[in-house]
XYZ file of N, CA and C in Angstrom:
711
model
N -14.311 59.906 62.154
C -13.104 60.744 62.178
C -12.645 61.095 60.769
N -12.625 60.100 59.875
C -12.231 60.347 58.493
C -13.452 60.271 57.589
N -13.425 61.031 56.517
C -14.536 61.054 55.570
C -13.983 60.842 54.166
N -14.446 59.781 53.502
C -13.969 59.459 52.166
C -15.078 59.624 51.126
N -16.001 60.533 51.389
C -17.094 60.777 50.472
C -16.574 61.110 49.073
N -17.164 60.455 48.066
C -16.868 60.661 46.645
C -15.495 60.139 46.224
N -14.755 59.519 47.119
C -13.464 58.939 46.754
C -13.646 57.480 46.347
N -13.018 57.089 45.255
C -13.092 55.711 44.785
C -11.898 54.937 45.331
N -12.186 53.851 46.017
C -11.172 53.067 46.716
C -11.185 51.640 46.192
N -10.025 51.110 45.888
C -9.893 49.708 45.499
C -9.295 48.930 46.662
N -9.966 47.842 47.040
C -9.455 46.950 48.083
C -9.330 45.559 47.491
N -8.115 45.058 47.379
C -7.923 43.694 46.895
C -8.029 42.722 48.068
N -8.379 41.477 47.768
C -8.584 40.513 48.849
C -9.749 40.903 49.730
N -10.775 41.490 49.122
C -11.871 42.099 49.871
C -12.687 41.105 50.683
N -12.673 39.832 50.313
C -13.461 38.834 51.038
C -12.665 38.150 52.142
N -11.395 38.520 52.299
C -10.579 37.951 53.365
C -10.875 38.597 54.699
N -10.274 38.079 55.753
C -10.529 38.611 57.095
C -10.164 40.088 57.211
N -8.972 40.449 56.755
C -8.574 41.848 56.795
C -9.316 42.648 55.740
N -9.466 42.086 54.554
C -10.151 42.791 53.477
C -11.554 43.220 53.859
N -12.297 42.330 54.525
C -13.658 42.672 54.956
C -13.660 43.865 55.897
N -12.743 43.856 56.847
C -12.678 44.967 57.804
C -12.333 46.271 57.099
N -11.428 46.204 56.129
C -11.036 47.408 55.395
C -12.206 47.944 54.570
N -12.904 47.048 53.883
C -14.074 47.472 53.101
C -15.105 48.142 54.001
N -15.428 47.503 55.109
C -16.422 48.079 56.022
C -15.959 49.406 56.605
N -14.645 49.523 56.837
C -14.113 50.781 57.354
C -14.330 51.928 56.392
N -14.063 51.697 55.121
C -14.265 52.754 54.120
C -15.750 53.006 53.864
N -16.554 51.940 53.835
C -17.991 52.124 53.623
C -18.612 52.927 54.764
N -18.130 52.678 55.963
C -18.654 53.399 57.122
C -18.271 54.860 57.136
N -17.361 55.220 56.242
C -16.936 56.620 56.133
C -17.222 57.165 54.734
N -18.288 56.621 54.132
C -18.888 57.129 52.898
C -18.025 56.953 51.654
N -17.090 56.022 51.686
C -16.269 55.780 50.520
C -16.996 54.990 49.444
N -16.529 55.120 48.224
C -17.016 54.314 47.096
C -16.002 53.195 46.903
N -16.355 51.998 47.341
C -15.385 50.909 47.431
C -15.576 49.889 46.318
N -14.483 49.589 45.625
C -14.453 48.507 44.641
C -13.718 47.338 45.288
N -14.458 46.280 45.603
C -13.864 45.118 46.235
C -13.471 44.083 45.210
N -12.216 43.626 45.267
C -11.711 42.630 44.320
C -11.478 41.316 45.054
N -11.968 40.216 44.475
C -11.761 38.900 45.086
C -11.462 37.882 44.002
N -10.606 36.900 44.304
C -10.225 35.919 43.286
C -11.277 34.841 43.089
N -12.219 34.732 44.007
C -13.317 33.786 43.852
C -14.590 34.544 43.493
N -15.701 33.840 43.446
C -16.969 34.483 43.117
C -17.978 34.281 44.241
N -18.873 35.241 44.407
C -19.991 35.115 45.338
C -19.661 35.276 46.799
N -18.484 35.829 47.126
C -18.117 35.941 48.541
C -18.278 37.361 49.092
N -18.829 38.285 48.300
C -18.913 39.667 48.752
C -20.350 40.181 48.807
N -21.309 39.269 48.826
C -22.714 39.678 48.830
C -23.077 40.514 50.048
N -22.437 40.264 51.177
C -22.774 40.999 52.406
C -22.551 42.499 52.253
N -21.588 42.882 51.438
C -21.301 44.304 51.266
C -22.349 44.995 50.413
N -22.945 44.273 49.491
C -23.879 44.884 48.554
C -25.125 45.415 49.247
N -25.505 44.824 50.363
C -26.740 45.214 51.043
C -26.489 45.868 52.394
N -25.221 46.090 52.749
C -24.938 46.610 54.086
C -25.324 48.071 54.239
N -25.032 48.879 53.205
C -25.361 50.301 53.284
C -24.666 51.000 54.429
N -23.491 50.537 54.813
C -22.787 51.096 55.968
C -22.424 52.561 55.751
N -23.016 53.425 56.565
C -22.634 54.831 56.567
C -22.849 55.554 55.263
N -23.628 54.994 54.361
C -23.885 55.670 53.102
C -22.867 55.400 52.018
N -21.879 54.531 52.290
C -20.896 54.210 51.272
C -21.484 53.333 50.175
N -20.838 53.323 49.015
C -21.275 52.510 47.889
C -20.268 51.393 47.652
N -20.766 50.201 47.305
C -19.879 49.068 47.091
C -20.093 48.452 45.720
N -18.990 48.166 45.046
C -19.005 47.478 43.758
C -18.142 46.236 43.877
N -18.720 45.086 43.541
C -17.995 43.817 43.640
C -17.418 43.431 42.280
N -16.167 43.004 42.314
C -15.503 42.495 41.114
C -14.926 41.124 41.454
N -15.606 40.089 40.965
C -15.248 38.710 41.270
C -14.244 38.148 40.268
N -13.672 36.987 40.627
C -12.773 36.233 39.747
C -11.627 37.096 39.227
N -11.037 37.879 40.124
C -9.934 38.762 39.754
C -8.606 38.104 40.135
N -7.746 37.943 39.170
C -6.416 37.384 39.412
C -5.402 38.523 39.425
N -5.004 38.936 40.630
C -4.088 40.073 40.736
C -2.674 39.721 40.293
N -2.386 38.439 40.054
C -1.074 38.052 39.552
C -1.021 38.060 38.027
N -2.123 38.435 37.401
C -2.221 38.505 35.936
C -2.252 39.977 35.524
N -1.171 40.450 34.951
C -1.050 41.865 34.615
C -2.110 42.319 33.629
N -2.339 41.535 32.589
C -3.331 41.912 31.573
C -4.724 41.981 32.186
N -5.028 41.047 33.076
C -6.317 41.039 33.767
C -6.501 42.305 34.582
N -5.449 42.738 35.264
C -5.542 43.928 36.117
C -5.680 45.197 35.284
N -4.947 45.282 34.183
C -5.045 46.469 33.338
C -6.442 46.607 32.744
N -7.021 45.486 32.342
C -8.377 45.497 31.801
C -9.385 45.889 32.869
N -9.201 45.376 34.077
C -10.114 45.692 35.171
C -10.034 47.167 35.547
N -8.842 47.726 35.548
C -8.681 49.139 35.888
C -9.462 50.026 34.927
N -9.413 49.694 33.659
C -10.173 50.450 32.659
C -11.672 50.316 32.907
N -12.094 49.100 33.258
C -13.508 48.842 33.534
C -13.978 49.642 34.750
N -13.165 49.665 35.805
C -13.537 50.397 37.019
C -13.596 51.899 36.749
N -12.632 52.414 36.000
C -12.645 53.845 35.712
C -13.889 54.235 34.917
N -14.280 53.401 33.967
C -15.453 53.697 33.147
C -16.753 53.542 33.924
N -16.812 52.552 34.816
C -18.045 52.246 35.532
C -18.211 53.041 36.827
N -17.099 53.237 37.540
C -17.172 53.835 38.883
C -16.536 55.217 38.937
N -15.363 55.352 38.365
C -14.666 56.628 38.411
C -13.175 56.428 38.612
N -12.443 57.524 38.700
C -10.993 57.476 38.871
C -10.661 57.050 40.294
N -9.824 56.065 40.424
C -9.436 55.539 41.734
C -8.409 56.460 42.378
N -8.643 56.784 43.650
C -7.700 57.643 44.365
C -7.005 56.933 45.526
N -7.507 55.756 45.911
C -6.901 55.000 47.014
C -6.866 53.524 46.640
N -5.716 52.896 46.833
C -5.574 51.458 46.607
C -5.008 50.809 47.861
N -5.696 49.780 48.342
C -5.215 49.001 49.487
C -5.085 47.554 49.035
N -3.854 47.069 48.957
C -3.626 45.699 48.501
C -3.432 44.775 49.702
N -4.490 44.047 50.068
C -4.389 43.140 51.211
C -4.005 41.722 50.787
N -3.893 41.480 49.490
C -3.552 40.136 49.010
C -2.150 39.759 49.459
N -2.005 38.546 49.933
C -0.706 38.039 50.347
C -0.799 36.554 50.605
N 0.321 35.957 50.947
C 0.328 34.530 51.236
C 1.448 34.198 52.189
N 1.292 33.103 52.931
C 2.285 32.691 53.921
C 2.642 31.233 53.706
N 3.909 30.948 53.841
C 4.373 29.563 53.749
C 5.518 29.368 54.731
N 5.494 28.261 55.453
C 6.535 27.987 56.445
C 6.810 26.496 56.493
N 8.057 26.134 56.758
C 8.394 24.726 56.918
C 9.717 24.351 56.304
N 9.972 24.800 55.074
C 11.200 24.412 54.382
C 12.370 25.306 54.787
N 13.535 24.710 55.105
C 14.739 25.522 55.293
C 15.181 26.088 53.945
N 15.965 27.139 53.982
C 16.366 27.807 52.749
C 17.085 26.845 51.802
N 17.934 25.978 52.337
C 18.710 25.101 51.459
C 17.839 24.044 50.772
N 16.615 23.847 51.264
C 15.712 22.864 50.655
C 14.461 23.516 50.089
N 14.526 24.821 49.886
C 13.367 25.572 49.413
C 13.030 25.190 47.973
N 11.782 24.879 47.721
C 11.372 24.485 46.374
C 11.108 25.713 45.516
N 11.292 25.527 44.224
C 11.014 26.610 43.279
C 9.546 26.998 43.308
N 8.672 26.017 43.543
C 7.239 26.287 43.566
C 6.858 27.174 44.749
N 7.435 26.886 45.926
C 7.144 27.708 47.108
C 7.674 29.119 46.916
N 8.885 29.237 46.399
C 9.476 30.545 46.145
C 8.601 31.364 45.207
N 8.190 30.773 44.108
C 7.394 31.503 43.121
C 6.033 31.887 43.673
N 5.435 30.984 44.455
C 4.118 31.278 45.033
C 4.199 32.472 45.975
N 5.218 32.518 46.826
C 5.365 33.637 47.748
C 5.607 34.951 47.002
N 6.420 34.882 45.955
C 6.687 36.092 45.180
C 5.445 36.546 44.414
N 4.691 35.605 43.888
C 3.473 35.958 43.159
C 2.448 36.629 44.066
N 2.185 36.017 45.209
C 1.134 36.518 46.094
C 1.527 37.813 46.799
N 2.770 37.928 47.200
C 3.176 39.063 48.018
C 3.820 40.209 47.243
N 4.435 39.906 46.116
C 5.159 40.934 45.355
C 4.478 41.239 44.020
N 4.268 40.198 43.223
C 3.670 40.419 41.900
C 2.275 41.019 42.008
N 1.525 40.630 43.021
C 0.190 41.210 43.221
C 0.278 42.725 43.375
N 1.224 43.184 44.182
C 1.409 44.619 44.407
C 1.846 45.321 43.124
N 2.775 44.710 42.398
C 3.250 45.310 41.152
C 2.119 45.458 40.137
N 1.313 44.425 39.989
C 0.238 44.463 38.996
C -0.872 45.431 39.391
N -1.220 45.445 40.661
C -2.279 46.344 41.129
C -1.865 47.804 40.963
N -0.638 48.113 41.330
C -0.187 49.500 41.180
C 0.014 49.875 39.718
N 0.469 48.934 38.901
C 0.599 49.216 37.466
C -0.753 49.561 36.853
N -1.803 48.952 37.387
C -3.143 49.175 36.848
C -3.728 50.521 37.273
N -3.490 50.924 38.519
C -4.212 52.085 39.044
C -3.380 53.345 39.266
N -2.074 53.221 39.417
C -1.262 54.420 39.654
C -1.293 55.405 38.482
N -1.262 54.957 37.219
C -1.333 55.940 36.133
C -2.556 56.851 36.222
N -3.698 56.289 36.640
C -4.894 57.107 36.811
C -4.747 58.099 37.946
N -4.056 57.702 39.009
C -3.807 58.611 40.126
C -2.923 59.781 39.679
N -1.892 59.451 38.893
C -1.002 60.503 38.398
C -1.788 61.505 37.556
N -2.615 60.982 36.670
C -3.426 61.857 35.820
C -4.433 62.652 36.636
N -4.936 62.028 37.722
C -5.928 62.691 38.561
C -5.359 63.650 39.580
N -4.035 63.678 39.724
C -3.412 64.675 40.599
C -3.059 64.207 41.985
N -3.182 62.902 42.266
C -2.779 62.432 43.593
C -3.481 61.161 43.998
N -3.076 60.630 45.144
C -3.711 59.419 45.649
C -2.923 58.786 46.772
N -3.393 57.615 47.184
C -2.775 56.861 48.276
C -2.647 55.395 47.865
N -1.520 54.795 48.200
C -1.295 53.373 47.973
C -0.841 52.756 49.288
N -1.508 51.674 49.694
C -1.174 51.000 50.953
C -0.872 49.537 50.666
N 0.283 49.073 51.139
C 0.619 47.654 51.064
C 0.601 47.068 52.478
N 0.498 45.737 52.545
C 0.484 45.054 53.847
C 1.769 44.239 53.966
N 2.651 44.705 54.819
C 3.912 44.030 55.039
C 3.812 43.008 56.156
N 4.948 42.711 56.770
C 4.987 41.744 57.863
C 6.296 41.916 58.621
N 6.298 41.521 59.901
C 7.531 41.569 60.678
C 8.631 40.747 60.018
N 8.223 39.653 59.366
C 9.200 38.783 58.704
C 9.927 39.494 57.578
N 9.381 40.608 57.106
C 10.047 41.377 56.073
C 11.126 42.285 56.615
N 11.152 42.435 57.941
C 12.163 43.269 58.583
C 13.403 42.470 58.944
N 13.217 41.198 59.261
C 14.313 40.302 59.620
C 13.989 38.909 59.091
N 15.008 38.189 58.677
C 14.793 36.832 58.187
C 14.144 35.957 59.252
N 13.278 35.068 58.810
C 12.520 34.203 59.711
C 12.851 32.750 59.387
N 13.369 32.021 60.382
C 13.750 30.628 60.177
C 12.585 29.813 59.646
N 12.859 28.962 58.680
C 11.881 28.064 58.063
C 10.804 28.808 57.274
N 11.026 30.084 57.034
C 10.086 30.871 56.226
C 10.860 31.841 55.348
N 11.939 31.360 54.749
C 12.813 32.231 53.969
C 12.140 32.876 52.780
N 11.333 32.118 52.067
C 10.665 32.669 50.884
C 9.673 33.758 51.280
N 8.945 33.519 52.341
C 7.988 34.513 52.824
C 8.718 35.768 53.290
N 9.786 35.598 54.077
C 10.551 36.745 54.560
C 11.119 37.552 53.400
N 11.665 36.850 52.412
C 12.246 37.537 51.255
C 11.186 38.297 50.474
N 10.019 37.690 50.309
C 8.941 38.338 49.562
C 8.446 39.589 50.276
N 8.272 39.504 51.593
C 7.798 40.667 52.344
C 8.871 41.755 52.408
N 10.154 41.354 52.442
C 11.222 42.345 52.402
C 11.225 43.066 51.054
N 11.039 42.303 49.981
C 10.968 42.910 48.648
C 9.792 43.874 48.557
N 8.667 43.486 49.130
C 7.483 44.340 49.110
C 7.751 45.670 49.820
N 8.428 45.619 50.948
C 8.743 46.848 51.676
C 9.677 47.742 50.871
N 10.692 47.146 50.244
C 11.622 47.951 49.445
C 10.914 48.571 48.239
N 10.025 47.814 47.620
C 9.263 48.354 46.487
C 8.349 49.489 46.935
N 7.728 49.329 48.102
C 6.863 50.379 48.648
C 7.659 51.652 48.885
N 8.835 51.513 49.478
C 9.690 52.677 49.740
C 10.152 53.324 48.435
N 10.539 52.504 47.469
C 10.996 53.039 46.186
C 9.879 53.774 45.472
N 8.690 53.182 45.463
C 7.547 53.805 44.815
C 7.181 55.121 45.491
N 7.339 55.170 46.811
C 7.042 56.411 47.543
C 7.926 57.547 47.042
N 9.210 57.262 46.849
C 10.118 58.283 46.341
C 9.805 58.686 44.916
N 9.418 57.719 44.107
C 9.122 57.973 42.697
C 7.867 58.817 42.512
N 6.870 58.571 43.364
C 5.570 59.203 43.170
C 5.343 60.442 44.046
N 6.308 60.759 44.875
C 6.165 61.946 45.727
C 5.901 63.207 44.918
N 6.565 63.428 43.788
C 6.282 64.633 42.995
C 4.874 64.646 42.406
N 4.215 63.498 42.373
C 2.858 63.404 41.824
C 1.776 63.473 42.905
N 2.174 63.838 44.126
C 1.219 63.937 45.236
C 0.552 62.592 45.533
N 1.308 61.512 45.391
C 0.822 60.180 45.726
C 1.658 59.644 46.878
N 1.003 59.335 47.989
C 1.691 58.808 49.150
C 1.585 57.280 49.155
N 2.728 56.619 49.350
C 2.801 55.159 49.301
C 3.376 54.664 50.627
N 2.589 53.893 51.349
C 3.003 53.433 52.672
C 2.637 51.977 52.890
N 3.208 51.413 53.942
C 2.952 50.021 54.279
C 2.524 49.902 55.735
N 1.687 48.921 56.001
C 1.304 48.561 57.361
C 2.044 47.279 57.733
N 2.622 47.249 58.939
C 3.282 46.039 59.434
C 2.470 45.520 60.617
N 1.539 44.600 60.371
C 0.724 44.105 61.484
C 1.441 43.018 62.277
N 1.064 42.908 63.558
C 1.468 41.751 64.334
C 0.580 40.584 63.929
N 0.439 39.598 64.797
C -0.454 38.478 64.499
C -1.883 39.000 64.510
N -2.582 38.834 63.399
C -3.951 39.318 63.292
C -4.902 38.277 63.868
N -5.834 38.740 64.675
C -6.786 37.843 65.339
C -7.848 37.399 64.340
N -7.629 36.218 63.768
C -8.569 35.636 62.804
C -8.920 34.223 63.254
N -10.033 33.683 62.781
C -10.374 32.294 63.128
C -9.283 31.310 62.735
N -8.651 31.545 61.596
C -7.601 30.645 61.139
C -6.394 30.670 62.073
N -5.979 31.875 62.501
C -4.833 31.968 63.401
C -5.149 31.379 64.778
N -6.375 31.544 65.235
C -6.757 30.941 66.518
C -6.720 29.420 66.435
N -7.140 28.891 65.289
C -7.120 27.447 65.100
C -5.690 26.914 65.042
N -4.803 27.669 64.378
C -3.413 27.246 64.236
C -2.618 27.406 65.529
N -3.010 28.367 66.366
C -2.277 28.652 67.611
C -3.245 28.703 68.796
N -3.873 27.591 69.131
C -4.939 27.584 70.147
C -4.483 27.961 71.550
N -3.193 27.850 71.843
C -2.699 28.138 73.189
C -2.151 29.550 73.328
N -2.255 30.343 72.293
C -1.733 31.712 72.330
C -2.651 32.620 73.146
N -2.108 33.750 73.553
C -2.898 34.771 74.246
C -3.502 35.687 73.187
N -4.753 35.405 72.812
C -5.390 36.155 71.732
C -5.524 37.641 72.061
N -5.572 37.967 73.349
C -5.729 39.358 73.745
C -4.551 40.234 73.371
N -3.416 39.606 73.066
C -2.231 40.367 72.684
C -2.118 40.535 71.173
N -3.007 39.902 70.453
C -2.994 40.032 69.007
C -3.681 41.330 68.572
N -3.548 41.653 67.315
C -4.169 42.849 66.760
C -5.401 42.428 65.962
N -6.472 43.160 66.109
C -7.702 42.817 65.394
C -7.669 43.386 63.978
N -8.439 42.794 63.058
C -8.530 43.368 61.709
C -9.001 44.826 61.734
N -9.847 45.145 62.699
C -10.356 46.524 62.800
C -9.251 47.492 63.229
N -8.335 47.035 64.086
C -7.229 47.903 64.486
C -6.280 48.161 63.320
N -6.035 47.127 62.531
C -5.218 47.314 61.330
C -5.929 48.256 60.363
N -7.234 48.090 60.251
C -8.026 48.960 59.378
C -7.926 50.414 59.804
N -7.965 50.677 61.105
C -7.855 52.056 61.588
C -6.568 52.708 61.091
N -5.470 51.946 61.105
C -4.195 52.479 60.623
C -4.246 52.723 59.117
N -4.897 51.819 58.390
C -5.042 51.978 56.941
C -5.875 53.213 56.610
N -6.957 53.409 57.355
C -7.807 54.580 57.132
C -7.025 55.867 57.383
N -6.203 55.872 58.412
C -5.377 57.054 58.695
C -4.439 57.348 57.534
N -3.698 56.326 57.083
C -2.740 56.541 55.997
C -3.430 56.884 54.682
N -4.700 56.533 54.547
C -5.467 56.832 53.340
C -6.116 58.210 53.381
N -6.066 58.856 54.521
C -6.772 60.124 54.716
C -5.868 61.323 54.457
N -6.475 62.494 54.401
C -5.710 63.724 54.203
C -4.828 64.039 55.403
N -5.133 63.429 56.553
C -4.300 63.645 57.741
C -2.897 63.093 57.548
N -2.733 62.176 56.595
C -1.429 61.563 56.344
C -0.801 62.064 55.053
N -1.212 63.217 54.586
C -0.654 63.750 53.330
C 0.853 63.964 53.409
N 1.372 64.176 54.597
C 2.801 64.421 54.768
C 3.605 63.167 55.053
N 2.962 61.996 54.967
C 3.638 60.738 55.296
C 3.732 59.871 54.050
N 4.934 59.502 53.678
C 5.118 58.585 52.559
C 6.397 57.794 52.753
N 6.377 56.539 52.303
C 7.537 55.674 52.427
C 7.724 55.055 53.786
N 6.687 55.102 54.625
C 6.828 54.551 55.970
C 6.275 53.135 56.047
N 6.736 52.406 57.065
C 6.199 51.085 57.392
C 5.654 51.208 58.816
N 4.355 51.345 58.925
C 3.713 51.634 60.213
C 3.432 50.344 60.978
N 4.055 50.140 62.147
C 3.793 48.919 62.907
C 2.462 48.991 63.645
N 1.697 47.906 63.554
C 0.437 47.748 64.295
C 0.522 46.379 64.957
N 1.206 46.324 66.099
C 1.577 45.045 66.682
C 0.616 44.519 67.730
N -0.343 45.321 68.169
C -1.193 44.877 69.263
C -0.509 45.112 70.594
N -0.953 44.400 71.629
C -0.419 44.644 72.968
C 0.698 43.664 73.328
């Protein structure tokens, strides 16, 4: 349905459950995908997949919470691969258990680093190139907890709420530059980890990584050129 031929796409968290689905989605539609992962050696499957004629470049040991690291990587990608026109930041983190009045500084900072600082650093690295190139797409991954406070997960809720507000603000700022900035709000994603944590749940009501990917592909395509600043719910059944 969508064709991303000759478009350079950055996917952070590329070796994660959602990241893998997103990478394969773009590769299957002829995209040139730069996969970023904080560890090493976890993206070999993409190098030999050849899905739909797409090209894949792996960038290991990437710390998206390090601004200098991201700025250096952006320059490297532009020189090696080309100007990035689509960024999908799937990096995030979840923490639950502490009430707000007993929330530790370490938990607060970790949630802000993974869910907010990652987005700030990734966009700081690649948005200037999009502006110079005449347009692009930025996708963040929000959460229902960012819409309403979640008991025993205050830091996570606050971080996801901040991410949504930043996404909306950036959408307004970059609209004159033909850059659309949107967020996906997934329900519970059907992953091995979530099944292990919630063995008695009805997995059929969850949303698959591929369903979330379909929404990301739509927002990344020319079909969504008129959409910016939205938080698209993908809740499953």
